[in-house]
Tab-separated table of C-alpha atoms in Angstrom:
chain	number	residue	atom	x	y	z
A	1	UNK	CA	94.739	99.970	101.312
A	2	UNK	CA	94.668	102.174	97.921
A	3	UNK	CA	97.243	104.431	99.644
A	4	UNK	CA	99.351	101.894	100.901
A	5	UNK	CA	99.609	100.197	97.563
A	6	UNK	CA	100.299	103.634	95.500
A	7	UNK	CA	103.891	102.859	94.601
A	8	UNK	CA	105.529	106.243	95.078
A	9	UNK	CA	103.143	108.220	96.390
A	10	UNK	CA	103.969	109.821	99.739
A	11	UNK	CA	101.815	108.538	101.579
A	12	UNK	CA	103.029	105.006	100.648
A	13	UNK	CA	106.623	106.100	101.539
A	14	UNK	CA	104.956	107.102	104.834
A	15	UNK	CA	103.082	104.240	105.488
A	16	UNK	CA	106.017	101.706	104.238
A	17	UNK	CA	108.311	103.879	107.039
A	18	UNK	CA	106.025	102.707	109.950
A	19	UNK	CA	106.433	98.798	108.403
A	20	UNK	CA	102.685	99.228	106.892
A	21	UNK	CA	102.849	98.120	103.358
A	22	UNK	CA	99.923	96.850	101.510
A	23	UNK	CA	99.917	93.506	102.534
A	24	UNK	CA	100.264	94.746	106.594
A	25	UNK	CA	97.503	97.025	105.888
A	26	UNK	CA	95.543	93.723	104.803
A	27	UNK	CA	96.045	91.963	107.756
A	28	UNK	CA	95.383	94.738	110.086
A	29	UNK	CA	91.917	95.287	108.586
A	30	UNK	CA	91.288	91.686	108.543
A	31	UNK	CA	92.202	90.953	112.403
A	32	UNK	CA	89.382	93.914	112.886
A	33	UNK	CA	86.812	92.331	110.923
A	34	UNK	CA	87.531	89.608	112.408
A	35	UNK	CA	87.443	91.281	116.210
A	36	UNK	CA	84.888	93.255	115.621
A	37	UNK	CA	82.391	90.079	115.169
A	38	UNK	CA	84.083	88.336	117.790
A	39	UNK	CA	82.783	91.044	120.080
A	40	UNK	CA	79.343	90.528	119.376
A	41	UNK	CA	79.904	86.857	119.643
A	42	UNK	CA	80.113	85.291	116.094
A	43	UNK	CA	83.201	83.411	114.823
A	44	UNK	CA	83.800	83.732	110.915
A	45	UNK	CA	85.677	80.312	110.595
A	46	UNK	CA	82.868	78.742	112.205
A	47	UNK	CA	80.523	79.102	109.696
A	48	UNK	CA	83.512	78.973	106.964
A	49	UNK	CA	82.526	82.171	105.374
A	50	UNK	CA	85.688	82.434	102.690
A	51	UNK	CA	88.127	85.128	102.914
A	52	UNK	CA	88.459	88.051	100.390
A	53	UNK	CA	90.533	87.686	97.515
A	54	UNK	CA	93.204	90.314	97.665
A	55	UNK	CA	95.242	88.858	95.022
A	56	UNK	CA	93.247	89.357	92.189
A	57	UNK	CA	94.075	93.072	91.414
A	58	UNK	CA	95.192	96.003	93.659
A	59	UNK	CA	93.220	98.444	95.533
A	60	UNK	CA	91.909	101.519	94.152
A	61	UNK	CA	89.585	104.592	95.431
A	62	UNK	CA	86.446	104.220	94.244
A	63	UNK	CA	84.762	106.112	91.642
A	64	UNK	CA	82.562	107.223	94.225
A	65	UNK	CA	84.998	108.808	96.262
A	66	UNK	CA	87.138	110.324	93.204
A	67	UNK	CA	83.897	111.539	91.999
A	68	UNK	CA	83.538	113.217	95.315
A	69	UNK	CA	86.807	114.414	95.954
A	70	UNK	CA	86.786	115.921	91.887
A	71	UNK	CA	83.412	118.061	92.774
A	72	UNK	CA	84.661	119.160	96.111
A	73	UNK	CA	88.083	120.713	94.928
A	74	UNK	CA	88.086	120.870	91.044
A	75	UNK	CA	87.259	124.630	91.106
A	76	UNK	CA	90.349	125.992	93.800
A	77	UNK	CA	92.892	124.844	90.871
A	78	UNK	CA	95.288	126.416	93.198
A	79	UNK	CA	97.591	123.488	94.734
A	80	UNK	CA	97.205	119.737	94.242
A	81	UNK	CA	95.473	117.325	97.166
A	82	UNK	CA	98.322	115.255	97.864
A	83	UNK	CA	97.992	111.711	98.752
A	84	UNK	CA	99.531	111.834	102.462
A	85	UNK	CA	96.878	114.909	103.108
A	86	UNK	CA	94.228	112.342	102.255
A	87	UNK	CA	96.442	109.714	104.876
A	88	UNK	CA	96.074	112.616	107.285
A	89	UNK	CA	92.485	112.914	107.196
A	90	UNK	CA	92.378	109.286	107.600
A	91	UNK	CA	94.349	108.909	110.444
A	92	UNK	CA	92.463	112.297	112.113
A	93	UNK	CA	89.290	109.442	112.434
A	94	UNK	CA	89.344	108.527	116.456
A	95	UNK	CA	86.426	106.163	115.431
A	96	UNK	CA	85.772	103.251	113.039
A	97	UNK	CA	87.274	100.183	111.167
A	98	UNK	CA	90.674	102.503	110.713
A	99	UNK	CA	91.668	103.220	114.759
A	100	UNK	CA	90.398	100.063	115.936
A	101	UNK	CA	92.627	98.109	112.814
A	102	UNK	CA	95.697	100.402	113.701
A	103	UNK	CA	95.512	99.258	117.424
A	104	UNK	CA	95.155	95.854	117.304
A	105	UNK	CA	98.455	96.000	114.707
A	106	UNK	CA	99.853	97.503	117.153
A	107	UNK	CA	100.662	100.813	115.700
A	108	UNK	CA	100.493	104.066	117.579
A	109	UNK	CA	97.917	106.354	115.421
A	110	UNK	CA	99.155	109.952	116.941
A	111	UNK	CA	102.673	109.144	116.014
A	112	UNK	CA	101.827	108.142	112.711
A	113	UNK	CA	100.025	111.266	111.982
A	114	UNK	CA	102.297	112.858	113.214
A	115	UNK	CA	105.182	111.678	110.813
A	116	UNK	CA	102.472	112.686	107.998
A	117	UNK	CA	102.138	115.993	109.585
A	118	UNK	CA	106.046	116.141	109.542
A	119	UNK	CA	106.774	114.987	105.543
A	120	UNK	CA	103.767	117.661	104.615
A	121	UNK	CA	105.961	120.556	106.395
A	122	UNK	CA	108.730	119.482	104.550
A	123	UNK	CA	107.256	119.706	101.355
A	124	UNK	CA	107.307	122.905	99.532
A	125	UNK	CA	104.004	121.663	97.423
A	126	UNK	CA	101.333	119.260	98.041
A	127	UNK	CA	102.044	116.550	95.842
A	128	UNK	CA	99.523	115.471	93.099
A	129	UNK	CA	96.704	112.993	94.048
A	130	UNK	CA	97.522	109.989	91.793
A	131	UNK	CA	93.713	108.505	93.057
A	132	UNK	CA	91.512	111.663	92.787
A	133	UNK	CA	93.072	113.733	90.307
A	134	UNK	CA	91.527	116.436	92.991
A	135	UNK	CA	93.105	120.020	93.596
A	136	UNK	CA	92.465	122.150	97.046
A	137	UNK	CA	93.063	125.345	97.919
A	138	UNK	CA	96.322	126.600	99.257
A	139	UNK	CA	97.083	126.902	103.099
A	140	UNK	CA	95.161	128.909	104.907
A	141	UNK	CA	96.857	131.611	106.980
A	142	UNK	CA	94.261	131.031	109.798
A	143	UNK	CA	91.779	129.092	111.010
A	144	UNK	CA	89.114	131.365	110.086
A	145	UNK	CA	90.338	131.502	106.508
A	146	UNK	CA	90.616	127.840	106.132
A	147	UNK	CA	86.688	127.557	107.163
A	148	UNK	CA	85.713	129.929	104.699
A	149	UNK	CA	87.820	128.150	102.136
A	150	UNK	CA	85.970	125.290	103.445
A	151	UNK	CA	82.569	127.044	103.053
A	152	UNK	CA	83.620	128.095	99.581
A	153	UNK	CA	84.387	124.464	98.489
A	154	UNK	CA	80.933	123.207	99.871
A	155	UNK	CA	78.881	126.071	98.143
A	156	UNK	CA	80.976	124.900	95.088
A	157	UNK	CA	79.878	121.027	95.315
A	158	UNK	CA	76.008	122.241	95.704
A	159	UNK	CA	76.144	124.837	92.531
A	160	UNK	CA	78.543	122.890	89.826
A	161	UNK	CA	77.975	119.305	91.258
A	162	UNK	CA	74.500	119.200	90.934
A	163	UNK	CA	74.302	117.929	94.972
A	164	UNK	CA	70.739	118.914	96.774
A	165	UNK	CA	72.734	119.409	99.579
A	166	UNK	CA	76.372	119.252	101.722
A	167	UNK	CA	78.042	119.607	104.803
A	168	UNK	CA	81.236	118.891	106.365
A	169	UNK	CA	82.366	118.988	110.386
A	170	UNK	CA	85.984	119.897	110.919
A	171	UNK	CA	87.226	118.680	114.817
A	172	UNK	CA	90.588	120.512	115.815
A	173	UNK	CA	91.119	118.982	119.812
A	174	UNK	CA	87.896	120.717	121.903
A	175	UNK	CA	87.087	122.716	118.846
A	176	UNK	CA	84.683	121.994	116.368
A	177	UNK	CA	83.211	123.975	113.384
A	178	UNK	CA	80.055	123.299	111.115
A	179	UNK	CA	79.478	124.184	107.588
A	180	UNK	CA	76.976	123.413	105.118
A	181	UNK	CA	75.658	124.415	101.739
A	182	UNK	CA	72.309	123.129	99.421
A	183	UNK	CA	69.488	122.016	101.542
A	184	UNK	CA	68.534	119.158	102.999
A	185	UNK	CA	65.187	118.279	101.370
A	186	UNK	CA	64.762	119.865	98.025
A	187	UNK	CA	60.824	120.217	98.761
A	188	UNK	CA	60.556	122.091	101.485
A	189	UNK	CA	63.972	123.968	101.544
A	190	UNK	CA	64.895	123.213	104.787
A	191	UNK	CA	68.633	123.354	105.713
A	192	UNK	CA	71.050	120.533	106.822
A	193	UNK	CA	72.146	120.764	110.713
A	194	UNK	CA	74.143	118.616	112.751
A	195	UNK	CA	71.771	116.636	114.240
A	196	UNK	CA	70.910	114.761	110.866
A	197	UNK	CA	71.120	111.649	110.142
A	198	UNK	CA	72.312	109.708	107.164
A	199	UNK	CA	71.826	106.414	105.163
A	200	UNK	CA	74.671	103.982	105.432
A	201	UNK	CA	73.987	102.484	102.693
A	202	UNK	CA	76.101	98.972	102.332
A	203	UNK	CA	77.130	99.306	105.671
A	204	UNK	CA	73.884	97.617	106.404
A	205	UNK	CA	75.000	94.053	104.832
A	206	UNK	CA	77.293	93.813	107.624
A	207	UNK	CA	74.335	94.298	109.956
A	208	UNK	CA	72.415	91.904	108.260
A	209	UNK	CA	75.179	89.265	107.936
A	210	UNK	CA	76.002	89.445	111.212
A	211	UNK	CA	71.955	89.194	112.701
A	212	UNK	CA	72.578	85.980	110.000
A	213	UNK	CA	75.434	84.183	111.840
A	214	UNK	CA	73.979	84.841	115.351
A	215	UNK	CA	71.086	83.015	114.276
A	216	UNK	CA	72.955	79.918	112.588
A	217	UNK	CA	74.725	80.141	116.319
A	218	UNK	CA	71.633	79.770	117.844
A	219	UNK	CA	70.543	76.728	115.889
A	220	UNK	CA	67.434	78.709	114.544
A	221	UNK	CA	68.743	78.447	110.952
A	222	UNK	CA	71.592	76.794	109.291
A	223	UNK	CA	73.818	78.689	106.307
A	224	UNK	CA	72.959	75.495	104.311
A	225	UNK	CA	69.055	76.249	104.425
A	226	UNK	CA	68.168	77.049	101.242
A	227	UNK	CA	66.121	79.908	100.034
A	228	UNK	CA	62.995	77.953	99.622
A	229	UNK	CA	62.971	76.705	102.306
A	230	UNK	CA	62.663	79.662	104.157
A	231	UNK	CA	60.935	81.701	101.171
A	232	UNK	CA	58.820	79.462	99.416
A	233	UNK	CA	58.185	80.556	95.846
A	234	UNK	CA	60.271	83.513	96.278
A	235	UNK	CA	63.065	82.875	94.357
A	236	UNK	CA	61.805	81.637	91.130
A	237	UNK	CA	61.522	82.728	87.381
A	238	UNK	CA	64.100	83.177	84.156
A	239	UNK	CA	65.730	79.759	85.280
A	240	UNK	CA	66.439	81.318	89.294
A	241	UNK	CA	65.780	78.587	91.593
A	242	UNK	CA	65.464	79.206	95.572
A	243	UNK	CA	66.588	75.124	96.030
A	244	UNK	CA	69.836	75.460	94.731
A	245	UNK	CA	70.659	78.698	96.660
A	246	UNK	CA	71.488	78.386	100.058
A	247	UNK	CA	71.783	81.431	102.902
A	248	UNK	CA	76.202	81.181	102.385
A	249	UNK	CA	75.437	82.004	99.228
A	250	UNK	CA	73.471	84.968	99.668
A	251	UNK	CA	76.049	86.475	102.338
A	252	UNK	CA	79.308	85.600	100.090
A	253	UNK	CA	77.582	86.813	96.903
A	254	UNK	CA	77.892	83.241	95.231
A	255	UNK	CA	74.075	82.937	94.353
A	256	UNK	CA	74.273	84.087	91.058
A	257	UNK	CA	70.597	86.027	91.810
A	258	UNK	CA	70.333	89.125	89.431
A	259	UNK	CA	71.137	92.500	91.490
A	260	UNK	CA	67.898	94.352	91.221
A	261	UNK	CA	69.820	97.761	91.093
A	262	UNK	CA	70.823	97.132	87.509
A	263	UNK	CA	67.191	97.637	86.268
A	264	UNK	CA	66.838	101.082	87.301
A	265	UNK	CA	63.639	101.279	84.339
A	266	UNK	CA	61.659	98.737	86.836
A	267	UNK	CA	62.940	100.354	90.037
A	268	UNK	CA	61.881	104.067	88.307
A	269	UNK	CA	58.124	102.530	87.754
A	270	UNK	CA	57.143	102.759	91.391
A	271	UNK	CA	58.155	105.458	94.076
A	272	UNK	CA	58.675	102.894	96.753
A	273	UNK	CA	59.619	99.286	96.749
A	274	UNK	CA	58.832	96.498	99.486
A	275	UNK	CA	61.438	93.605	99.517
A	276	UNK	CA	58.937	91.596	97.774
A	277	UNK	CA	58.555	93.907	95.023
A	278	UNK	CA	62.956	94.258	94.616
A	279	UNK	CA	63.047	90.139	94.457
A	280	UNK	CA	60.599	90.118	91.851
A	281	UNK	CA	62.658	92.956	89.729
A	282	UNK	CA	65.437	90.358	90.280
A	283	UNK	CA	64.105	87.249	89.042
A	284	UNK	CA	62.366	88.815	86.158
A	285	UNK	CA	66.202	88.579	84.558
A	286	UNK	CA	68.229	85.606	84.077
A	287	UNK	CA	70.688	84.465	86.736
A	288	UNK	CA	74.381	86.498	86.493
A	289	UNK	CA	75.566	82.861	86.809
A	290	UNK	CA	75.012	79.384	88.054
A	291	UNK	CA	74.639	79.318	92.022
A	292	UNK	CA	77.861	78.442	93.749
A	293	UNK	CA	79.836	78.333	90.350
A	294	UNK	CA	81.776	82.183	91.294
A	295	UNK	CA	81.469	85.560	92.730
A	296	UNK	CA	78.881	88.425	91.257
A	297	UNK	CA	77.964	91.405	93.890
A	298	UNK	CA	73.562	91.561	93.884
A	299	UNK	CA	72.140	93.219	96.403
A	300	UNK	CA	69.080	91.039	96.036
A	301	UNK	CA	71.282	88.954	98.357
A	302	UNK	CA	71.075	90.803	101.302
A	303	UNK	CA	67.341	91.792	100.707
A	304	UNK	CA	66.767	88.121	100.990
A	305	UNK	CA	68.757	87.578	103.512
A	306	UNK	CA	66.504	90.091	105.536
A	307	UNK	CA	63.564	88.537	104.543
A	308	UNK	CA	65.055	85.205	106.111
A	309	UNK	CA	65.770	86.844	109.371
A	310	UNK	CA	62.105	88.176	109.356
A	311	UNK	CA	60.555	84.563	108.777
A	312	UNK	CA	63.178	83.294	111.256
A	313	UNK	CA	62.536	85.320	113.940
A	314	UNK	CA	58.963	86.466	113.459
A	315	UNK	CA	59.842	90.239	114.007
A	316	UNK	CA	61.060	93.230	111.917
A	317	UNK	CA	64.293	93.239	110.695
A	318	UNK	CA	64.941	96.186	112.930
A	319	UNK	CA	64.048	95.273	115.589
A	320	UNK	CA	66.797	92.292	115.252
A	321	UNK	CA	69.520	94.819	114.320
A	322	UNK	CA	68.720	97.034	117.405
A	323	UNK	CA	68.105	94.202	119.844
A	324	UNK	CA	71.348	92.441	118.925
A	325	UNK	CA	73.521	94.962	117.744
A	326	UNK	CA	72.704	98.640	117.810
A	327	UNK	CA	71.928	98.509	121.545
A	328	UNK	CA	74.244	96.319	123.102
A	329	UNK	CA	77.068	97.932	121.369
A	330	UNK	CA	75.661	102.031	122.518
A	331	UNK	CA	74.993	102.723	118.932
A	332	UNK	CA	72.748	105.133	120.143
A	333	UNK	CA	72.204	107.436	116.601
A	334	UNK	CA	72.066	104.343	114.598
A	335	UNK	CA	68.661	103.292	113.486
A	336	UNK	CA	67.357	100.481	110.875
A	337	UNK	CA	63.714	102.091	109.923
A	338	UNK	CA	60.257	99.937	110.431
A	339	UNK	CA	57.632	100.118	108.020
A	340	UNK	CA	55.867	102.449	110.645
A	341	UNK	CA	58.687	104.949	110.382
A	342	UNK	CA	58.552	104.593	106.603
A	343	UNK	CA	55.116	105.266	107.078
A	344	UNK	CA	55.667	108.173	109.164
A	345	UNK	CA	58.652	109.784	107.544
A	346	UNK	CA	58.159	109.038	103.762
A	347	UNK	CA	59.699	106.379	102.039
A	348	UNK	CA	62.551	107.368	99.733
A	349	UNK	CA	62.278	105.887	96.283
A	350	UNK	CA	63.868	102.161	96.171
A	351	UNK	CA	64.049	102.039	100.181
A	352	UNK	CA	63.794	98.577	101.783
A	353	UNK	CA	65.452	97.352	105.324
A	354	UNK	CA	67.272	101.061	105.571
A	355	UNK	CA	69.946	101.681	108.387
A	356	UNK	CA	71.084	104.931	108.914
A	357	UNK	CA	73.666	106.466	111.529
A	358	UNK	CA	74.714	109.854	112.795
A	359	UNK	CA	76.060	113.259	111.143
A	360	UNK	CA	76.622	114.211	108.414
A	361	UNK	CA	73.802	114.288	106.674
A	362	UNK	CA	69.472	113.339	106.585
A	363	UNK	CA	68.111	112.294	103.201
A	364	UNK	CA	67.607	114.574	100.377
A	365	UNK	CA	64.621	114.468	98.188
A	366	UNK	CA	65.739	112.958	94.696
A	367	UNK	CA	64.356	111.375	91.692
A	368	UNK	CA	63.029	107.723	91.683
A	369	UNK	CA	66.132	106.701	90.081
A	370	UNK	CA	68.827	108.215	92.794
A	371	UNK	CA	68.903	104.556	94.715
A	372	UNK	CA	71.814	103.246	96.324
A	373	UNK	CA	73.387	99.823	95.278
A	374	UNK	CA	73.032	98.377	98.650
A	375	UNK	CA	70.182	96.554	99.619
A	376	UNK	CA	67.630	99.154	98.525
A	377	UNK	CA	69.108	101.349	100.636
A	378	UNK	CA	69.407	105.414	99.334
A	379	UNK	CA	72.551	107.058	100.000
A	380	UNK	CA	72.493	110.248	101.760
């Protein structure tokens, strides 16, 4: 959506040429949202979850991505990323929100790289990256070179980025190459590889909203159930109060509960966190604002909202998202941990109700204050 609403850019002019301007790019990736739960059985207007506000400003690439992007390439300083190479890399995805949104609008994904692929030849320069500000280095005159330019950039992130740890998988038809740099856990040294797994972060909302609605299908709760109702005492303290918060509140980030990730000085105090322990963070702060009265992104949400599926159910949270999600669909590397495995494994600082999914990339060892804002769950 960022690239399709960067007036000028070429990949805007390239998108805009195939009839996919910002607001068709909109639509495409709401029809898949809205497919993709209709798969597993749930209907969004049925519950009447509201819709995104796309109006309110345009898209941009998140800081998280730029920041990416800037360590990955800011040291070639030999030709600028262009916006349509980032398209390209987009489009070169045969799996995920992007291929499935692109088919269902009816657009033909190969062609439309291939009209990238075209506009990039006829370019003398890779034009400048409006989003990253991020430079790469210049064409490769084989294969070979471009991994090792590859390699370079990695070993790059890992020694001026301050990363534990990289890797990157490059897929050209039946080929495939690997390359990594840093390690994978900073304690005992040992190296990434491509059968590692890594933490999708707040990816897992969608898991746990969607556990959420299957439920309210099945009459076993009802997105009008308050909080304590199902969590007693839970949500209380500094004026938070679990009756006037009910379970559409917690999915549509309307509660007003405090995110829990903003007090990293309370999350740094212990090395690992049970759900219980991140609620408690929450409500030792004020509300962000009266329940129901607007929109303010907590995480605390979705922790609760775990919590409800737990009490609903009587079972682990995992084993809901694996029984009614990960298996039916063949997810077969995705994984939301128990608190055996946590047991097991370690528990990474800040961890609670963690999903994680195939390559790229394990944990890495960090600090008690390297937590993800989603859930409680670390990033890779």
């Amino acid at each position: 959506m960022s690239l399709a609403a960067d007036q000028g850019s070429t990949a805007q002019r390239v998108l805009a040429s195939a009839g996919l301007d910002h607001a068709a790019v909109r639509e495409a990736l709401d029809r898949e949202f809205e497919h993709s739960l209709s798969m597993i059985g749930v209907s969004p207007g049925a519950y009447d979850l509201p819709r995104p506000n796309h109006a309110s400003r345009q898209p941009k690439l998140g800081a998280s991505a730029r920041l990416a992007l800037e360590r990955s390439f800011a040291s070639a300083r030999k030709k600028d990323l262009g916006s349509a190479h980032l398209l390209l890399g987009i489009l070169k995805a045969h799996i995920g929100t992007v291929p499935r949104a692109l088919a269902l609008a009816g657009v033909d994904q190969a062609e439309l790289a291939d009209r990238v692929r075209q506009t990039l030849s006829a370019r003398s320069g890779a034009e400048p990256a409006k989003a990253a500000g991020a430079v790469a280095e210049s064409a490769p005159d084989s294969k070979a070179e471009g991994y090792e330019a590859i390699r370079r950039l990695l070993q790059q992130a890992v020694a001026q980025g301050g990363l534990p740890g990289i890797l990157a998988e490059v897929r050209d038809g039946d080929r495939q190459w690997f390359g990594t740099a840093g390690v994978a856990d900073t304690r005992t040294g040992r190296e990434r590889s491509q059968q590692d797994r890594f933490r999708i972060g707040s990816i897992s909302k969608t898991f746990v909203a969607t556990v959420v609605l299957q439920l309210a299908a099945e009459g076993r709760l009802s997105l009008d159930d308050t909080a304590e109702q199902w969590l007693p005492g839970v949500v209380h303290g500094h004026h938070h109060d679990g009756s006037s918060v009910n379970i559409r509140m917690l999915l549509n980030h309307t509660s007003g509960i405090f995110n829990y990730t903003d007090d990293q000085e309370a999350l740094n105090r212990s090395e690992t966190h049970t759900p219980e322990s991140l609620v408690r963070i929450a409500v030792s702060h004020p509300p962000t604002l009266t329940p129901g009265s607007g929109w303010a992104y907590s995480n605390t949400n979705y922790v609760l909202a775990g919590m409800i599926i737990e009490r609903a159910t009587g079972r682990a949270l995992a084993e809901e998202i694996a029984e009614r999600i990960s298996r039916p669909l063949g997810l077969t590397g995705t994984t939301c941990r128990t608190a055996a495995t946590r047991r097991s494994t370690g528990h990474t600082p800040g961890t609670t109700q963690s999903c994680s999914g195939p390559t790229p990339a394990r944990r890495s060892t960090t600090r008690p204050s390297s937590i993800h804002p989603c859930s409680g769950q670390p990033a890779a």
